[in-house]
Coordinates of C-alpha atoms and ligand atoms in Angstrom, one line a residue:
M1 CA 90.2 107.7 87.9
S2 CA 86.5 108.0 86.9
L3 CA 84.4 104.9 88.0
T4 CA 81.1 104.4 86.8
S5 CA 78.1 104.6 89.1
P6 CA 78.6 102.8 92.3
N7 CA 75.4 100.9 92.0
D8 CA 76.6 99.4 88.7
K9 CA 78.3 96.4 90.1
P10 CA 79.1 94.5 86.9
A11 CA 81.0 97.7 85.5
L12 CA 82.8 98.1 88.8
R13 CA 83.9 94.6 88.6
R14 CA 85.1 94.8 85.2
E15 CA 87.2 97.8 86.0
L16 CA 88.7 96.3 89.2
K17 CA 89.8 93.1 87.5
R18 CA 91.3 95.2 84.7
R19 CA 93.4 97.0 87.2
R20 CA 94.8 93.9 88.7
R21 CA 95.3 92.2 85.4
A22 CA 97.5 95.3 84.5
L23 CA 100.0 94.2 87.3
S24 CA 103.2 92.6 85.9
A25 CA 104.6 89.3 87.2
E26 CA 107.2 91.0 89.2
Q27 CA 104.6 93.4 90.8
Q28 CA 102.4 90.3 91.7
R29 CA 105.4 88.6 93.3
Q30 CA 106.4 91.6 95.4
A31 CA 102.8 92.2 96.4
A32 CA 102.2 88.5 97.4
L33 CA 105.4 88.9 99.8
A34 CA 104.2 92.2 101.2
L35 CA 100.7 90.9 101.8
C36 CA 102.1 87.8 103.6
Q37 CA 104.3 90.0 105.9
R38 CA 101.3 91.9 106.9
L39 CA 99.1 88.7 107.4
K40 CA 101.8 87.5 109.8
Q41 CA 101.3 90.4 112.1
L42 CA 97.5 90.0 112.4
P43 CA 96.0 88.4 115.6
E44 CA 93.4 86.5 113.7
I45 CA 96.2 84.8 111.7
R46 CA 98.7 84.4 114.7
R47 CA 96.0 82.6 116.7
A48 CA 94.4 80.5 114.1
K49 CA 95.0 76.6 114.3
R50 CA 92.7 75.9 111.3
I51 CA 92.8 78.5 108.4
S52 CA 91.5 78.6 104.9
L53 CA 93.2 80.2 101.9
Y54 CA 92.8 80.0 98.2
L55 CA 94.9 79.3 95.1
P56 CA 95.0 82.5 93.0
V57 CA 93.5 82.8 89.6
N58 CA 92.8 85.9 87.2
S59 CA 95.5 88.1 88.7
E60 CA 94.2 87.5 92.4
I61 CA 96.8 88.4 95.0
D62 CA 98.7 85.3 95.9
P63 CA 98.3 84.2 99.5
T64 CA 100.4 81.1 99.2
P65 CA 103.7 82.3 100.3
L66 CA 102.2 82.0 103.8
I67 CA 102.0 78.3 103.6
P68 CA 105.5 77.5 104.8
W69 CA 105.1 79.6 107.8
L70 CA 101.7 78.2 108.7
R71 CA 103.2 74.8 108.3
K72 CA 106.0 75.6 110.6
R73 CA 103.4 76.7 113.2
R74 CA 101.5 73.4 112.6
V75 CA 98.5 75.2 111.5
A76 CA 96.0 72.9 109.6
I77 CA 95.3 74.5 106.0
Y78 CA 92.1 74.2 104.1
L79 CA 91.0 75.2 100.6
P80 CA 87.5 76.1 99.6
V81 CA 85.7 73.5 97.4
L82 CA 82.7 74.0 95.4
R83 CA 80.0 71.8 97.5
P84 CA 78.5 69.0 95.4
F85 CA 74.7 69.0 95.3
S86 CA 74.5 72.3 97.2
A87 CA 73.9 75.4 94.9
N88 CA 77.0 77.7 95.0
S89 CA 78.3 77.1 98.5
L90 CA 81.7 76.2 99.8
W91 CA 83.1 73.7 102.1
F92 CA 86.6 73.6 103.3
V93 CA 89.0 70.7 102.6
A94 CA 92.4 69.8 104.2
Y95 CA 95.3 70.8 101.8
D96 CA 98.9 69.7 101.9
A97 CA 101.6 68.6 99.4
N98 CA 99.8 65.1 99.0
T99 CA 96.3 66.3 98.4
P100 CA 95.0 65.0 94.9
M101 CA 93.8 68.0 92.9
I102 CA 91.5 68.8 90.0
H103 CA 90.4 71.9 88.1
N104 CA 86.8 72.9 89.0
R105 CA 84.2 74.3 86.3
F106 CA 85.8 77.8 87.0
G107 CA 89.4 76.5 86.2
I108 CA 90.5 76.9 89.7
A109 CA 92.4 73.9 91.2
E110 CA 90.8 72.3 94.2
P111 CA 91.1 68.9 96.0
C112 CA 89.3 66.2 94.0
P113 CA 85.8 65.1 94.9
R114 CA 86.7 61.8 95.9
F115 CA 89.0 63.1 98.5
A116 CA 86.8 66.1 99.5
V117 CA 83.6 64.1 100.2
Q118 CA 85.4 62.1 103.0
R119 CA 84.2 63.5 106.2
R120 CA 87.8 63.6 107.9
H121 CA 89.1 65.8 105.1
R122 CA 86.5 68.5 105.4
L123 CA 85.1 71.1 107.7
P124 CA 82.1 73.6 107.4
A125 CA 83.2 77.2 107.5
W126 CA 82.1 77.7 111.3
A127 CA 84.8 75.1 112.3
L128 CA 87.6 77.2 111.0
D129 CA 89.3 79.8 113.1
T130 CA 90.2 82.3 110.2
L131 CA 89.2 82.5 106.4
I132 CA 91.6 84.3 104.0
V133 CA 88.9 85.5 101.4
P134 CA 89.6 86.7 97.9
L135 CA 87.9 89.7 96.5
V136 CA 87.5 91.8 93.5
G137 CA 87.0 95.2 95.4
F138 CA 87.0 96.6 98.8
D139 CA 86.5 99.9 100.5
R140 CA 87.6 101.8 103.5
Q141 CA 85.1 100.1 105.7
A142 CA 86.4 96.8 104.6
N143 CA 83.3 96.0 102.6
R144 CA 83.8 93.3 100.1
M145 CA 82.8 93.0 96.2
G146 CA 83.4 89.3 95.2
M147 CA 83.3 87.7 91.8
G148 CA 79.6 88.2 91.8
G149 CA 78.5 84.6 92.6
G150 CA 77.9 85.3 96.3
F151 CA 79.7 82.0 97.2
Y152 CA 81.3 83.2 100.5
D153 CA 78.3 85.1 101.5
R154 CA 76.0 81.9 101.0
S155 CA 78.7 79.7 102.7
L156 CA 79.0 82.1 105.6
S157 CA 75.2 83.1 106.0
F158 CA 75.3 81.4 109.4
M159 CA 77.3 84.3 110.8
R160 CA 74.0 86.3 110.8
H161 CA 73.0 84.3 113.7
P162 CA 74.7 84.0 117.3
G163 CA 77.2 81.0 117.6
P164 CA 80.9 80.3 116.7
A165 CA 82.0 82.5 113.9
P166 CA 85.4 82.5 112.1
A167 CA 87.5 85.8 111.6
L168 CA 87.3 86.8 107.8
I169 CA 90.5 88.4 106.3
G170 CA 89.7 89.7 102.9
V171 CA 93.0 90.0 100.9
A172 CA 93.7 92.1 97.8
H173 CA 95.9 94.3 95.7
A174 CA 96.1 97.9 97.0
C175 CA 94.7 98.9 93.5
Q176 CA 91.5 97.1 94.3
Q177 CA 90.3 99.7 96.8
V178 CA 87.7 101.9 96.1
A179 CA 86.1 104.8 98.3
S180 CA 83.0 103.1 98.9
L181 CA 81.0 99.9 97.7
P182 CA 77.3 99.1 97.6
V183 CA 76.5 96.8 100.4
E184 CA 73.7 94.3 100.0
P185 CA 71.6 92.8 102.6
W186 CA 73.3 89.2 102.2
D187 CA 76.7 90.5 102.2
I188 CA 78.6 89.2 105.1
P189 CA 80.9 91.8 106.7
L190 CA 84.7 91.1 106.9
T191 CA 86.8 91.4 109.9
A192 CA 89.5 93.2 108.0
V193 CA 91.0 93.5 104.5
A194 CA 94.8 93.2 104.2
S195 CA 96.5 94.4 101.0
D196 CA 100.1 94.8 99.9
T197 CA 100.3 98.2 101.4
G198 CA 97.9 98.1 104.5
V199 CA 95.3 96.7 106.8
V200 CA 91.7 98.2 106.6
R201 CA 89.3 97.4 109.4
P202 CA 85.8 98.5 109.6
I203 CA 85.0 101.5 112.0
K204 CA 82.1 100.6 114.2
T205 CA 79.4 103.0 114.6
G206 CA 76.5 103.1 117.0
Ligands
LIG400 N1 72.8 83.6 101.8 C1 72.6 83.6 100.4 N2 71.5 82.8 100.1 C2 71.1 83.0 98.7 N3 71.7 83.7 97.8 C3 72.6 84.4 98.2 C4 73.1 84.5 99.4 N4 74.2 85.3 99.5 C5 74.2 85.8 98.2 N5 73.4 85.4 97.3 C6 73.2 85.6 96.0 O1 74.5 85.7 95.4 C7 74.4 86.5 94.3 C8 75.7 87.4 94.2 O2 76.0 88.1 95.5 P1 77.0 89.3 95.4 O3 77.1 89.8 97.0 O4 76.4 90.4 94.5 O5 78.3 88.7 94.9 P2 79.8 88.6 95.6 O6 79.7 88.6 97.1 O7 80.4 87.6 94.9 O8 80.4 90.1 95.1 C9 73.1 87.6 94.6 O9 72.3 87.7 93.7 C10 72.5 87.0 95.9 O10 71.1 86.8 95.7
LIG401 MG1 78.6 89.8 98.4

């Protein structure tokens, strides 16, 4: 398939979103199950006591079949929430069957602000062991292209400095992989990308 110039990020985002939109409901269901089988094997998931995941929109691959398995292991589950009064960054709010939810300005379900602002319900990203991160595109070095808002890059910018750092596991449909993606100075590298067909880890050079 011919793709536009690798530096034309908006066009590449459109193409990759088009690919995953073309998946049927049954393909989505199978992909979600296959993804979760792979996630359960990853050391970064198996050792995590506090993990964040997301509720899928726009044909994103669905990581939520992992939830019953995580609950059985007594892992605390968090969802990303748009931070009030903090431009385009995220905090992570405890999520269980009783969490009151609303739809945010992107139409994504998230814990409601009155719940989320309470300190005991939320964590900054550095306090999580592992984040399961959605993406629009990835490449064989596990580089990530997101929705274009830079939300995760901004929320994880502390990882440029020494200190505690969570593992970052990107998740996607196999059809979201391209040979190589442009990397921007502010992009925070992922630990790995898991898809329905495999796991990609960056090959360290130098
Ligand atoms: N740490 C940061 N601080 C301020 N702005 C940031 C930061 N990280 C990313 N951005 C901004 O977010 C925008 C989108 O980032 P980009 O990496 O293209 O999106 P995505 O990661 O969602 O694919 C960029 O224009 C960039 O300036
Ligand atoms: Mg980025």
